Short mmCIF file of C-alpha atoms in Angstrom, two decimals:
data_model
loop_
_atom_site.label_atom_id
_atom_site.label_comp_id
_atom_site.label_asym_id
_atom_site.label_seq_id
_atom_site.Cartn_x
_atom_site.Cartn_y
_atom_site.Cartn_z
CA MET A 1 0.00 0.00 0.00
CA THR A 2 1.35 3.41 -1.00
CA PRO A 3 1.80 5.60 2.09
CA VAL A 4 -0.32 8.74 2.26
CA PRO A 5 1.91 11.83 2.10
CA ALA A 6 1.74 14.27 4.99
CA PRO A 7 -0.34 17.30 4.06
CA ARG A 8 1.43 20.46 3.00
CA ALA A 9 0.42 23.80 4.47
CA PHE A 10 -1.65 25.14 1.61
CA ILE A 11 -5.21 25.20 0.33
CA THR A 12 -5.77 25.04 -3.39
CA GLY A 13 -8.56 25.39 -5.91
CA CYS A 14 -9.35 23.50 -9.08
CA ALA A 15 -10.43 24.62 -12.52
CA GLY A 16 -13.82 23.05 -13.13
CA THR A 17 -16.59 20.76 -11.99
CA SER A 18 -14.39 17.66 -11.93
CA LEU A 19 -10.69 17.01 -11.51
CA THR A 20 -8.61 16.82 -14.67
CA PRO A 21 -5.90 14.14 -15.02
CA ASP A 22 -3.24 16.84 -14.53
CA GLU A 23 -4.97 18.06 -11.36
CA VAL A 24 -5.20 14.51 -10.03
CA ALA A 25 -1.46 14.07 -10.56
CA PHE A 26 -0.71 17.43 -8.93
CA LEU A 27 -2.94 16.88 -5.91
CA GLY A 28 -1.61 13.39 -5.32
CA GLU A 29 1.98 14.63 -5.29
CA ALA A 30 1.56 18.06 -3.65
CA ALA A 31 -0.84 16.85 -0.91
CA PRO A 32 -2.56 20.15 -0.05
CA TRP A 33 -4.21 20.44 3.36
CA GLY A 34 -7.48 21.44 1.75
CA LEU A 35 -9.48 22.34 -1.35
CA ILE A 36 -11.57 25.50 -1.84
CA LEU A 37 -14.57 25.58 -4.18
CA PHE A 38 -15.95 28.49 -6.21
CA ARG A 39 -18.93 28.93 -8.52
CA ARG A 40 -16.93 27.56 -11.42
CA ASN A 41 -16.73 24.26 -9.50
CA ILE A 42 -20.43 24.03 -8.66
CA GLU A 43 -23.16 22.65 -10.91
CA SER A 44 -25.42 20.34 -8.92
CA PRO A 45 -25.50 18.59 -5.53
CA ALA A 46 -24.44 15.22 -6.95
CA GLN A 47 -21.60 16.79 -8.94
CA VAL A 48 -20.24 18.76 -5.95
CA ALA A 49 -20.39 15.72 -3.68
CA ALA A 50 -18.50 13.71 -6.32
CA LEU A 51 -15.84 16.42 -6.67
CA VAL A 52 -15.36 16.57 -2.90
CA ALA A 53 -15.07 12.77 -2.69
CA ALA A 54 -12.63 12.69 -5.61
CA PHE A 55 -10.36 15.24 -3.94
CA ARG A 56 -10.28 13.26 -0.72
CA ALA A 57 -9.58 10.04 -2.56
CA VAL A 58 -6.67 11.59 -4.44
CA VAL A 59 -4.99 13.03 -1.32
CA GLY A 60 -5.79 9.87 0.66
CA ARG A 61 -7.42 11.60 3.64
CA VAL A 62 -11.11 11.05 4.23
CA ASP A 63 -11.19 14.12 6.49
CA ALA A 64 -9.23 16.45 4.20
CA PRO A 65 -10.84 19.89 4.61
CA VAL A 66 -13.01 21.27 1.81
CA LEU A 67 -13.88 24.97 1.99
CA THR A 68 -16.10 27.48 0.25
CA ASP A 69 -17.32 31.06 0.72
CA GLN A 70 -20.98 30.90 1.65
CA GLU A 71 -21.83 34.19 3.35
CA GLY A 72 -25.15 35.00 1.70
CA GLY A 73 -25.88 38.03 -0.46
CA ARG A 74 -23.16 38.79 -3.01
CA VAL A 75 -20.83 36.11 -1.69
CA GLN A 76 -22.63 32.81 -2.07
CA ARG A 77 -21.02 30.03 -4.09
CA LEU A 78 -24.01 27.69 -3.76
CA GLY A 79 -27.26 29.25 -4.89
CA PRO A 80 -30.53 28.71 -6.71
CA PRO A 81 -31.91 26.55 -8.19
CA HIS A 82 -30.32 23.82 -6.08
CA TRP A 83 -29.74 25.82 -2.88
CA PRO A 84 -31.58 28.72 -1.23
CA ALA A 85 -30.54 32.34 -1.57
CA TYR A 86 -29.46 33.74 1.80
CA PRO A 87 -29.44 37.41 2.85
CA PRO A 88 -26.24 39.40 3.39
CA ALA A 89 -24.98 40.32 6.87
CA GLU A 90 -26.41 43.84 6.49
CA VAL A 91 -29.93 42.44 6.95
CA PHE A 92 -29.06 41.23 10.45
CA ALA A 93 -27.17 44.45 11.17
CA ARG A 94 -30.20 46.60 10.37
CA ARG A 95 -32.36 44.56 12.75
CA ALA A 96 -29.80 44.94 15.53
CA GLU A 97 -29.48 48.67 14.89
CA ALA A 98 -33.27 48.95 15.12
CA GLY A 99 -33.05 47.68 18.70
CA ASP A 100 -33.60 43.94 18.29
CA MET A 101 -30.13 42.53 18.90
CA ASP A 102 -31.47 39.21 20.18
CA GLY A 103 -33.70 38.73 17.15
CA ALA A 104 -30.87 39.65 14.80
CA ALA A 105 -28.52 37.17 16.47
CA GLN A 106 -31.12 34.39 16.43
CA ALA A 107 -31.67 34.93 12.72
CA ALA A 108 -27.94 35.08 11.94
CA ARG A 109 -27.43 31.84 13.87
CA LEU A 110 -30.32 30.04 12.17
CA GLY A 111 -29.32 31.24 8.71
CA ALA A 112 -25.79 29.96 9.23
CA ARG A 113 -27.17 26.70 10.60
CA LEU A 114 -29.16 26.23 7.40
CA MET A 115 -26.13 27.07 5.26
CA ALA A 116 -24.13 24.50 7.23
CA ASP A 117 -26.83 21.95 6.47
CA ASP A 118 -26.44 22.67 2.75
CA LEU A 119 -22.65 22.41 2.90
CA ALA A 120 -22.37 19.36 5.14
CA ALA A 121 -24.66 17.40 2.83
CA LEU A 122 -22.01 17.80 0.12
CA GLY A 123 -19.04 16.98 2.36
CA ILE A 124 -17.90 20.63 2.65
CA THR A 125 -16.53 21.09 6.16
CA ILE A 126 -15.35 24.73 6.33
CA ASP A 127 -17.18 27.94 5.44
CA CYS A 128 -15.29 31.23 5.07
CA LEU A 129 -17.77 33.05 7.30
CA PRO A 130 -18.12 35.22 9.42
CA CYS A 131 -16.84 38.50 8.07
CA ALA A 132 -15.97 40.60 11.14
CA ASP A 133 -14.91 43.70 9.22
CA LEU A 134 -16.64 46.94 10.18
CA ARG A 135 -18.94 48.83 7.82
CA LEU A 136 -17.32 52.27 7.73
CA PRO A 137 -18.26 55.21 5.48
CA GLU A 138 -14.80 55.55 3.96
CA GLY A 139 -14.49 51.85 3.21
CA HIS A 140 -14.64 50.36 -0.26
CA GLY A 141 -17.84 48.57 -1.24
CA ILE A 142 -16.05 45.22 -1.38
CA ILE A 143 -17.10 44.84 2.28
CA GLY A 144 -20.28 46.93 2.27
CA ASP A 145 -23.33 44.77 2.96
CA ARG A 146 -21.12 41.86 4.02
CA ALA A 147 -20.53 43.61 7.37
CA TYR A 148 -22.61 43.07 10.51
CA GLY A 149 -22.50 46.78 11.25
CA SER A 150 -20.16 49.57 12.33
CA SER A 151 -20.07 48.89 16.08
CA PRO A 152 -17.31 46.46 17.13
CA ALA A 153 -19.52 44.95 19.84
CA GLN A 154 -22.46 44.43 17.47
CA VAL A 155 -20.27 42.97 14.74
CA ALA A 156 -18.68 40.55 17.19
CA HIS A 157 -22.06 39.52 18.62
CA LEU A 158 -23.66 38.79 15.24
CA ALA A 159 -20.52 37.21 13.81
CA ARG A 160 -20.35 34.88 16.81
CA ALA A 161 -23.98 33.91 16.28
CA ALA A 162 -23.21 32.98 12.68
CA ALA A 163 -20.12 31.02 13.73
CA GLU A 164 -22.19 29.13 16.30
CA GLY A 165 -24.76 28.28 13.64
CA LEU A 166 -22.08 26.80 11.42
CA ILE A 167 -20.49 24.79 14.21
CA GLY A 168 -23.91 23.48 15.23
CA GLY A 169 -24.34 22.23 11.68
CA GLY A 170 -21.03 20.37 11.58
CA VAL A 171 -19.10 23.03 9.62
CA LEU A 172 -16.16 25.13 10.85
CA PRO A 173 -16.20 28.93 10.52
CA VAL A 174 -13.35 31.10 9.23
CA LEU A 175 -12.99 34.53 10.86
CA LYS A 176 -12.11 37.13 8.23
CA HIS A 177 -10.40 39.40 7.34
CA ILE A 178 -7.95 39.67 10.24
CA PRO A 179 -7.23 42.30 11.54
CA GLY A 180 -9.88 44.28 9.60
CA HIS A 181 -10.68 45.23 5.99
CA GLY A 182 -13.59 47.61 6.61
CA ARG A 183 -11.58 50.85 6.56
CA ALA A 184 -9.73 49.97 3.35
CA ARG A 185 -10.51 52.29 0.44
CA ALA A 186 -9.63 49.79 -2.29
CA ASP A 187 -10.68 46.28 -3.28
CA SER A 188 -7.76 44.01 -2.44
CA HIS A 189 -8.79 41.68 -5.28
CA GLU A 190 -7.56 44.43 -7.59
CA SER A 191 -5.04 46.63 -5.74
CA LEU A 192 -3.35 47.07 -2.38
CA PRO A 193 -5.34 49.13 0.15
CA VAL A 194 -3.42 51.37 2.54
CA VAL A 195 -5.03 52.43 5.83
CA GLU A 196 -3.48 55.50 7.50
CA THR A 197 -5.38 55.28 10.82
CA SER A 198 -3.39 55.26 14.06
CA ARG A 199 -2.72 52.04 15.89
CA ALA A 200 -4.65 53.22 18.94
CA GLU A 201 -7.76 53.89 16.88
CA LEU A 202 -7.41 50.61 14.98
CA GLU A 203 -7.17 48.69 18.24
CA ALA A 204 -10.31 50.40 19.54
CA THR A 205 -12.30 49.85 16.33
CA ASP A 206 -11.24 47.60 13.45
CA PHE A 207 -9.22 45.14 15.53
CA GLU A 208 -11.76 44.89 18.35
CA PRO A 209 -14.28 42.45 16.80
CA PHE A 210 -11.44 40.07 16.07
CA ARG A 211 -10.21 40.31 19.66
CA LEU A 212 -13.72 39.44 20.86
CA LEU A 213 -13.81 36.45 18.47
CA ALA A 214 -10.25 35.27 19.03
CA ASP A 215 -11.37 31.83 20.20
CA LEU A 216 -12.72 30.82 16.77
CA PRO A 217 -10.84 27.91 15.16
CA LEU A 218 -9.75 29.41 11.83
CA GLY A 219 -8.97 32.87 10.50
CA MET A 220 -8.07 34.57 7.23
CA THR A 221 -5.73 37.54 6.86
CA ALA A 222 -6.42 40.88 5.19
CA HIS A 223 -4.35 42.05 2.21
CA VAL A 224 -4.28 45.54 3.74
CA VAL A 225 -1.37 47.80 4.73
CA TYR A 226 -1.76 49.51 8.13
CA ALA A 227 0.73 52.29 7.58
CA ALA A 228 1.00 53.37 11.22
CA ILE A 229 2.17 49.86 12.14
CA ASP A 230 3.95 48.50 9.06
CA PRO A 231 4.04 50.90 6.10
CA ASP A 232 5.77 48.41 3.81
CA ARG A 233 3.77 45.19 3.98
CA PRO A 234 0.12 44.12 4.08
CA ALA A 235 -1.05 42.05 7.04
CA THR A 236 -0.69 38.80 5.10
CA THR A 237 3.06 39.26 4.73
CA SER A 238 3.78 41.47 7.77
CA LYS A 239 5.40 39.80 10.76
CA VAL A 240 4.61 42.92 12.80
CA ILE A 241 0.89 42.71 12.05
CA GLU A 242 0.74 38.98 12.61
CA GLU A 243 2.42 39.47 16.00
CA ILE A 244 -0.51 41.79 16.80
CA VAL A 245 -2.91 39.09 15.62
CA ARG A 246 -1.35 36.57 18.00
CA GLY A 247 -0.64 39.12 20.75
CA HIS A 248 -3.05 42.03 21.14
CA ILE A 249 -5.92 40.25 19.36
CA GLY A 250 -5.03 36.92 20.98
CA PHE A 251 -5.97 34.71 18.04
CA ASP A 252 -4.47 31.21 18.37
CA GLY A 253 -6.50 29.50 15.67
CA ALA A 254 -5.15 28.31 12.35
CA LEU A 255 -4.39 31.39 10.26
CA MET A 256 -4.65 31.19 6.47
CA SER A 257 -3.70 33.90 4.03
CA ASP A 258 -6.34 35.46 1.87
CA ASP A 259 -5.99 34.35 -1.75
CA LEU A 260 -2.37 34.81 -2.79
CA SER A 261 -3.34 35.36 -6.43
CA MET A 262 -5.19 38.62 -5.64
CA GLY A 263 -4.09 41.90 -7.16
CA ALA A 264 -3.14 43.45 -3.81
CA LEU A 265 0.06 41.42 -3.67
CA ALA A 266 3.16 41.90 -5.79
CA GLY A 267 5.88 39.55 -6.94
CA SER A 268 5.85 35.91 -7.91
CA LEU A 269 3.48 33.39 -6.36
CA ALA A 270 6.52 31.65 -4.88
CA GLY A 271 7.68 34.90 -3.27
CA ARG A 272 4.22 35.71 -1.96
CA THR A 273 3.93 32.25 -0.45
CA GLU A 274 7.32 32.46 1.25
CA ALA A 275 6.49 35.91 2.61
CA ALA A 276 3.15 34.76 4.03
CA PHE A 277 4.78 31.88 5.89
CA ALA A 278 7.66 34.08 7.07
CA ALA A 279 5.15 36.53 8.52
CA GLY A 280 3.39 33.82 10.51
CA CYS A 281 0.59 32.35 8.38
CA ASP A 282 -0.10 28.69 9.04
CA LEU A 283 -1.67 28.02 5.64
CA ALA A 284 -1.28 29.55 2.19
CA LEU A 285 -4.51 29.97 0.22
CA HIS A 286 -4.59 29.96 -3.58
CA CYS A 287 -7.95 30.09 -5.31
CA ASN A 288 -7.99 30.69 -9.07
CA GLY A 289 -7.48 27.08 -10.16
CA ARG A 290 -4.58 27.79 -12.52
CA LEU A 291 -2.38 24.73 -12.34
CA ASP A 292 0.91 26.55 -12.98
CA GLU A 293 0.22 28.93 -10.09
CA MET A 294 -0.96 26.10 -7.85
CA ALA A 295 2.33 24.31 -8.45
CA GLU A 296 4.30 27.47 -7.62
CA VAL A 297 2.48 27.89 -4.29
CA ALA A 298 2.92 24.19 -3.50
CA SER A 299 6.66 24.41 -4.17
CA ARG A 300 7.07 26.92 -1.33
CA SER A 301 4.60 25.38 1.13
CA PRO A 302 6.15 23.29 3.92
CA VAL A 303 4.79 20.08 5.30
CA LEU A 304 2.27 20.99 7.97
CA ALA A 305 4.04 20.62 11.33
CA GLY A 306 4.99 22.44 14.52
CA ASP A 307 2.68 25.18 15.82
CA ALA A 308 0.92 25.39 12.47
CA GLY A 309 0.19 21.67 12.57
CA ARG A 310 -1.04 21.95 16.15
CA ARG A 311 -3.37 24.83 15.34
CA CYS A 312 -4.79 23.09 12.26
CA ALA A 313 -5.34 19.87 14.18
CA ALA A 314 -7.02 21.80 17.00
CA ALA A 315 -9.32 23.48 14.49
CA LEU A 316 -10.39 20.19 12.92
CA ALA A 317 -10.93 18.70 16.38
CA ARG A 318 -13.74 21.22 16.83
CA LEU A 319 -15.74 19.58 14.06
CA THR A 320 -18.68 17.83 15.69
CA PRO A 321 -21.70 15.99 14.31
CA ALA A 322 -24.50 18.33 13.32
CA GLU A 323 -27.30 18.95 15.76
CA GLU A 324 -30.50 17.59 14.27
CA ILE A 325 -33.01 20.03 12.83
CA GLU A 326 -36.22 19.59 10.90
CA ARG A 327 -35.12 21.32 7.72
CA SER A 328 -38.45 22.47 6.32
CA GLU A 329 -39.58 23.87 9.67
CA ALA A 330 -36.26 25.66 10.21
CA GLN A 331 -36.35 27.11 6.68
CA THR A 332 -39.91 28.35 7.18
CA ARG A 333 -38.99 29.91 10.52
CA PHE A 334 -35.93 31.61 9.05
CA SER A 335 -37.92 33.00 6.11
CA ALA A 336 -40.48 34.41 8.54
CA MET A 337 -37.71 36.06 10.59
CA ILE A 338 -36.23 37.73 7.52
CA ALA A 339 -39.63 38.84 6.24
CA ALA A 340 -40.24 40.54 9.59
CA PHE A 341 -36.96 42.45 9.27
#
């Protein structure tokens, strides 16, 4: 029997709705920790379940993590006609800001629980939710209605409710974008945002929701420069910022980079990957499914070990069987909650 290679500290994508022979060869040799799925990978429930199973068979780990971004609103990889449309975070924020924090949190929790039900049925075990970035007037619309509000306490409360809903449904949450993307004036998919705000103000505002949610199992970095702290490097590749993430914020979960192929970062994929690990990321994330880029990231990703291995193992240990729900009743109740908002 061929031994299963130890996983390497990166998460990769794939190009389409099934694995190509070249992708099978790559995945079998490179042994990524996980796979992330996008709309290009999603056609039907049976197809997604088969893709997830094929990935796990190739890497030889039945529990290999499979991730997606299922926030609701604009960021929803699984959608109609096979899966429900879910509202964005702003819907829950408005309810909280109208004075019904408990109702907003209950709805955020139930919505996430239903999303977890959708994902777990396909074998997807990690959802890149919640977004704990603040909604701030100067911020670029890339966050916008994805935010649970502008108050750090409210954002943390509603984000925690969503995280609890996912965990209750047998899916792990990813806290993003550490230590805060809401103040950024540019879309990091396209260019590098620079935030000029003082460290003291950042700690009191942008960083605070993440500090309140520091016990969550997984997190994702922000491709944002905080000029008052490190004027030369975005959080993903800044050792100074990632020391704040582990220190002031107190996050000890598994920390993945945001997508290393995004326009905010400069240099080769190999250089970006090395810089992310040097700064303190546990996992490198690459999403676009281009095999040449995937191979470049893999070539600079170490075998998962040490503190990174411990944190990733601790995160996966928090996966528990889903609490039973009666799906149609829960969906009806959630729809009534949202209609009342």
